[in-house]
PDB file of C-alpha atoms in Angstrom:
ATOM      1  CA  MET A   1     -14.520  -8.464   5.681  1.00  0.00           C
ATOM      2  CA  THR A   2     -15.363  -7.821   2.058  1.00  0.00           C
ATOM      3  CA  TYR A   3     -13.627  -8.852  -1.122  1.00  0.00           C
ATOM      4  CA  SER A   4     -14.534  -7.001  -4.312  1.00  0.00           C
ATOM      5  CA  TYR A   5     -12.898  -5.985  -7.564  1.00  0.00           C
ATOM      6  CA  ASN A   6     -14.184  -3.686 -10.301  1.00  0.00           C
ATOM      7  CA  PRO A   7     -11.862  -3.501 -13.348  1.00  0.00           C
ATOM      8  CA  ALA A   8     -13.607  -0.318 -14.530  1.00  0.00           C
ATOM      9  CA  LEU A   9     -12.082   1.548 -11.567  1.00  0.00           C
ATOM     10  CA  ILE A  10      -8.401   0.738 -12.106  1.00  0.00           C
ATOM     11  CA  GLY A  11      -7.833   4.201 -13.548  1.00  0.00           C
ATOM     12  CA  GLU A  12      -8.362   5.690 -10.074  1.00  0.00           C
ATOM     13  CA  PHE A  13      -5.904   5.361  -7.219  1.00  0.00           C
ATOM     14  CA  GLY A  14      -7.857   3.093  -4.912  1.00  0.00           C
ATOM     15  CA  LYS A  15      -8.564  -0.462  -3.850  1.00  0.00           C
ATOM     16  CA  ASP A  16      -9.354  -1.768  -7.337  1.00  0.00           C
ATOM     17  CA  ARG A  17      -6.173  -0.373  -8.880  1.00  0.00           C
ATOM     18  CA  MET A  18      -4.131  -1.827  -6.011  1.00  0.00           C
ATOM     19  CA  ARG A  19      -5.723  -5.245  -6.542  1.00  0.00           C
ATOM     20  CA  PHE A  20      -4.953  -4.997 -10.267  1.00  0.00           C
ATOM     21  CA  GLU A  21      -1.312  -3.981  -9.766  1.00  0.00           C
ATOM     22  CA  LEU A  22      -0.723  -6.735  -7.184  1.00  0.00           C
ATOM     23  CA  GLY A  23      -2.597  -9.366  -9.195  1.00  0.00           C
ATOM     24  CA  ASP A  24      -5.067 -10.026  -6.385  1.00  0.00           C
ATOM     25  CA  THR A  25      -8.111  -9.888  -8.658  1.00  0.00           C
ATOM     26  CA  PHE A  26      -9.670 -13.318  -8.132  1.00  0.00           C
ATOM     27  CA  VAL A  27     -12.198 -12.482  -5.393  1.00  0.00           C
ATOM     28  CA  GLU A  28     -15.109 -14.764  -6.292  1.00  0.00           C
ATOM     29  CA  GLU A  29     -14.596 -17.061  -3.297  1.00  0.00           C
ATOM     30  CA  ASN A  30     -13.677 -14.301  -0.832  1.00  0.00           C
ATOM     31  CA  GLU A  31     -10.878 -15.239   1.587  1.00  0.00           C
ATOM     32  CA  LYS A  32     -10.312 -18.580  -0.153  1.00  0.00           C
ATOM     33  CA  THR A  33      -8.973 -16.922  -3.308  1.00  0.00           C
ATOM     34  CA  ALA A  34      -8.168 -13.286  -2.462  1.00  0.00           C
ATOM     35  CA  TYR A  35      -5.021 -12.462  -0.519  1.00  0.00           C
ATOM     36  CA  LEU A  36      -6.168  -9.125   0.918  1.00  0.00           C
ATOM     37  CA  SER A  37      -9.529  -7.793   2.047  1.00  0.00           C
ATOM     38  CA  ASP A  38     -10.968  -4.487   0.833  1.00  0.00           C
ATOM     39  CA  GLU A  39     -10.621  -3.058   4.328  1.00  0.00           C
ATOM     40  CA  GLU A  40      -6.931  -3.969   4.568  1.00  0.00           C
ATOM     41  CA  ILE A  41      -6.153  -2.406   1.198  1.00  0.00           C
ATOM     42  CA  SER A  42      -8.122   0.772   1.919  1.00  0.00           C
ATOM     43  CA  ALA A  43      -6.572   1.232   5.367  1.00  0.00           C
ATOM     44  CA  VAL A  44      -3.024   0.860   4.045  1.00  0.00           C
ATOM     45  CA  ILE A  45      -3.665   3.262   1.147  1.00  0.00           C
ATOM     46  CA  GLU A  46      -5.111   5.875   3.528  1.00  0.00           C
ATOM     47  CA  THR A  47      -2.218   5.658   5.987  1.00  0.00           C
ATOM     48  CA  SER A  48       0.634   5.569   3.471  1.00  0.00           C
ATOM     49  CA  THR A  49       2.401   8.657   2.200  1.00  0.00           C
ATOM     50  CA  THR A  50       2.899   7.355  -1.355  1.00  0.00           C
ATOM     51  CA  TRP A  51       1.342   4.763  -3.638  1.00  0.00           C
ATOM     52  CA  LYS A  52       4.567   2.717  -3.805  1.00  0.00           C
ATOM     53  CA  LYS A  53       4.814   2.734  -0.011  1.00  0.00           C
ATOM     54  CA  ALA A  54       1.275   1.350   0.211  1.00  0.00           C
ATOM     55  CA  GLN A  55       2.156  -1.379  -2.291  1.00  0.00           C
ATOM     56  CA  PHE A  56       5.288  -2.206  -0.336  1.00  0.00           C
ATOM     57  CA  ARG A  57       3.410  -2.444   2.954  1.00  0.00           C
ATOM     58  CA  LEU A  58       0.762  -4.760   1.477  1.00  0.00           C
ATOM     59  CA  VAL A  59       3.294  -7.045  -0.205  1.00  0.00           C
ATOM     60  CA  ASP A  60       5.382  -7.075   2.972  1.00  0.00           C
ATOM     61  CA  SER A  61       2.358  -8.319   4.928  1.00  0.00           C
ATOM     62  CA  LEU A  62       1.829 -11.083   2.357  1.00  0.00           C
ATOM     63  CA  ILE A  63       5.467 -12.126   2.628  1.00  0.00           C
ATOM     64  CA  ARG A  64       5.091 -12.572   6.383  1.00  0.00           C
ATOM     65  CA  ARG A  65       1.941 -14.631   5.818  1.00  0.00           C
ATOM     66  CA  PHE A  66       3.524 -16.878   3.174  1.00  0.00           C
ATOM     67  CA  ALA A  67       6.819 -17.383   5.035  1.00  0.00           C
ATOM     68  CA  TYR A  68       5.250 -20.081   7.222  1.00  0.00           C
ATOM     69  CA  GLU A  69       3.967 -22.241   4.380  1.00  0.00           C
ATOM     70  CA  VAL A  70       5.924 -25.371   3.583  1.00  0.00           C
ATOM     71  CA  ASP A  71       5.945 -27.464   0.420  1.00  0.00           C
ATOM     72  CA  GLU A  72       3.509 -30.354   0.414  1.00  0.00           C
ATOM     73  CA  LYS A  73       3.800 -33.632  -1.405  1.00  0.00           C
ATOM     74  CA  THR A  74       1.099 -36.244  -1.354  1.00  0.00           C
ATOM     75  CA  THR A  75       0.991 -38.763  -4.112  1.00  0.00           C
ATOM     76  CA  PRO A  76       0.223 -37.784  -6.873  1.00  0.00           C
ATOM     77  CA  ALA A  77      -0.250 -34.083  -5.949  1.00  0.00           C
ATOM     78  CA  GLU A  78       2.552 -31.688  -5.080  1.00  0.00           C
ATOM     79  CA  TRP A  79       2.432 -28.039  -3.980  1.00  0.00           C
ATOM     80  CA  SER A  80       5.577 -25.912  -4.046  1.00  0.00           C
ATOM     81  CA  TRP A  81       4.569 -23.006  -1.853  1.00  0.00           C
ATOM     82  CA  HIS A  82       8.126 -21.660  -1.730  1.00  0.00           C
ATOM     83  CA  GLN A  83       7.804 -20.624  -5.388  1.00  0.00           C
ATOM     84  CA  ARG A  84       4.908 -18.324  -4.544  1.00  0.00           C
ATOM     85  CA  TYR A  85       6.879 -16.931  -1.608  1.00  0.00           C
ATOM     86  CA  GLU A  86       9.922 -16.282  -3.826  1.00  0.00           C
ATOM     87  CA  GLN A  87       7.838 -14.395  -6.409  1.00  0.00           C
ATOM     88  CA  TRP A  88       6.250 -12.162  -3.782  1.00  0.00           C
ATOM     89  CA  LYS A  89       9.635 -11.629  -2.096  1.00  0.00           C
ATOM     90  CA  LYS A  90      11.109 -10.532  -5.426  1.00  0.00           C
ATOM     91  CA  LEU A  91       8.273  -8.002  -5.866  1.00  0.00           C
ATOM     92  CA  ARG A  92       8.765  -6.826  -2.272  1.00  0.00           C
ATOM     93  CA  ASP A  93      12.479  -6.235  -2.866  1.00  0.00           C
ATOM     94  CA  GLU A  94      11.732  -4.229  -6.036  1.00  0.00           C
ATOM     95  CA  LEU A  95       9.165  -2.108  -4.207  1.00  0.00           C
ATOM     96  CA  LYS A  96      11.564  -1.624  -1.296  1.00  0.00           C
ATOM     97  CA  SER A  97      14.212  -0.189  -3.603  1.00  0.00           C
ATOM     98  CA  ASP A  98      11.609   2.116  -5.201  1.00  0.00           C
ATOM     99  CA  VAL A  99      10.400   3.323  -1.791  1.00  0.00           C
ATOM    100  CA  ASP A 100      13.976   3.903  -0.643  1.00  0.00           C
ATOM    101  CA  ALA A 101      14.723   5.867  -3.819  1.00  0.00           C
ATOM    102  CA  GLU A 102      11.611   8.013  -3.283  1.00  0.00           C
ATOM    103  CA  SER A 103      12.642   8.816   0.264  1.00  0.00           C
ATOM    104  CA  VAL A 104      16.068  10.199  -0.751  1.00  0.00           C
ATOM    105  CA  SER A 105      14.961  11.959  -3.926  1.00  0.00           C
ATOM    106  CA  PRO A 106      14.059  15.620  -3.443  1.00  0.00           C
ATOM    107  CA  LEU A 107      11.327  15.223  -6.078  1.00  0.00           C
ATOM    108  CA  GLY A 108      10.207  11.779  -4.958  1.00  0.00           C
ATOM    109  CA  ASN A 109       6.774  12.773  -3.728  1.00  0.00           C
ATOM    110  CA  LEU A 110       6.077  15.565  -6.219  1.00  0.00           C
ATOM    111  CA  ASN A 111       5.369  13.192  -9.098  1.00  0.00           C
ATOM    112  CA  ASN A 112       2.995  11.010  -7.099  1.00  0.00           C
ATOM    113  CA  SER A 113      -0.453  11.721  -8.495  1.00  0.00           C
ATOM    114  CA  ALA A 114      -2.063   9.505  -5.848  1.00  0.00           C
ATOM    115  CA  LEU A 115      -1.537  12.226  -3.271  1.00  0.00           C
ATOM    116  CA  LYS A 116      -2.905  15.671  -4.064  1.00  0.00           C
ATOM    117  CA  ARG A 117      -0.730  17.734  -1.744  1.00  0.00           C
ATOM    118  CA  PRO A 118       1.001  20.992  -2.647  1.00  0.00           C
ATOM    119  CA  PRO A 119       4.788  20.917  -2.538  1.00  0.00           C
ATOM    120  CA  TYR A 120       6.328  21.954   0.758  1.00  0.00           C
ATOM    121  CA  PHE A 121       8.876  24.265  -0.841  1.00  0.00           C
ATOM    122  CA  TYR A 122       7.981  26.814  -3.482  1.00  0.00           C
ATOM    123  CA  GLU A 123       9.771  29.548  -5.373  1.00  0.00           C
ATOM    124  CA  ASP A 124      10.385  32.774  -3.460  1.00  0.00           C
ATOM    125  CA  MET A 125       8.999  31.375  -0.200  1.00  0.00           C
ATOM    126  CA  HIS A 126      11.494  33.322   1.930  1.00  0.00           C
ATOM    127  CA  ALA A 127      10.910  36.679   0.287  1.00  0.00           C
ATOM    128  CA  ASN A 128       9.920  39.436   2.688  1.00  0.00           C
ATOM    129  CA  ARG A 129       7.738  41.735   0.644  1.00  0.00           C
ATOM    130  CA  ASN A 130       6.989  44.006   3.615  1.00  0.00           C
ATOM    131  CA  PHE A 131      10.663  44.828   4.227  1.00  0.00           C
ATOM    132  CA  PHE A 132      10.829  47.692   1.712  1.00  0.00           C
ATOM    133  CA  LYS A 133       7.386  49.191   2.445  1.00  0.00           C
ATOM    134  CA  GLY A 134       7.613  52.637   4.005  1.00  0.00           C
ATOM    135  CA  ARG A 135      11.349  53.042   3.218  1.00  0.00           C
ATOM    136  CA  LYS A 136      12.712  55.672   0.921  1.00  0.00           C
TER     137      LYS A 136
END
């Protein structure tokens, strides 16, 4: 697995922008410091229908990973892992509401510049131009 981040590429919808938006940019020590691998991020982006849905799926996977961590207290150090879990859960809930809103909005996917697909419906799509040909 690879862990990389290039801040010059955050203008493009890809792995680096996703890392930037999720705050997973500290990749110097690979899996010790980064939450997600490049392959995980790329696979989720490729298989998601919208950018927000990809974000939601990645954060949701992190929530499941962090749910098992318990707070640790050894004198004099103390780690409150539940605080990290709560922050990611809050972001997950926000993304969930955005994804739900996109799925019920008739224009939800049209404004998503991450996906370059033509709209399914278009003006005058049911017009039958051949109907009047040959008639007087």
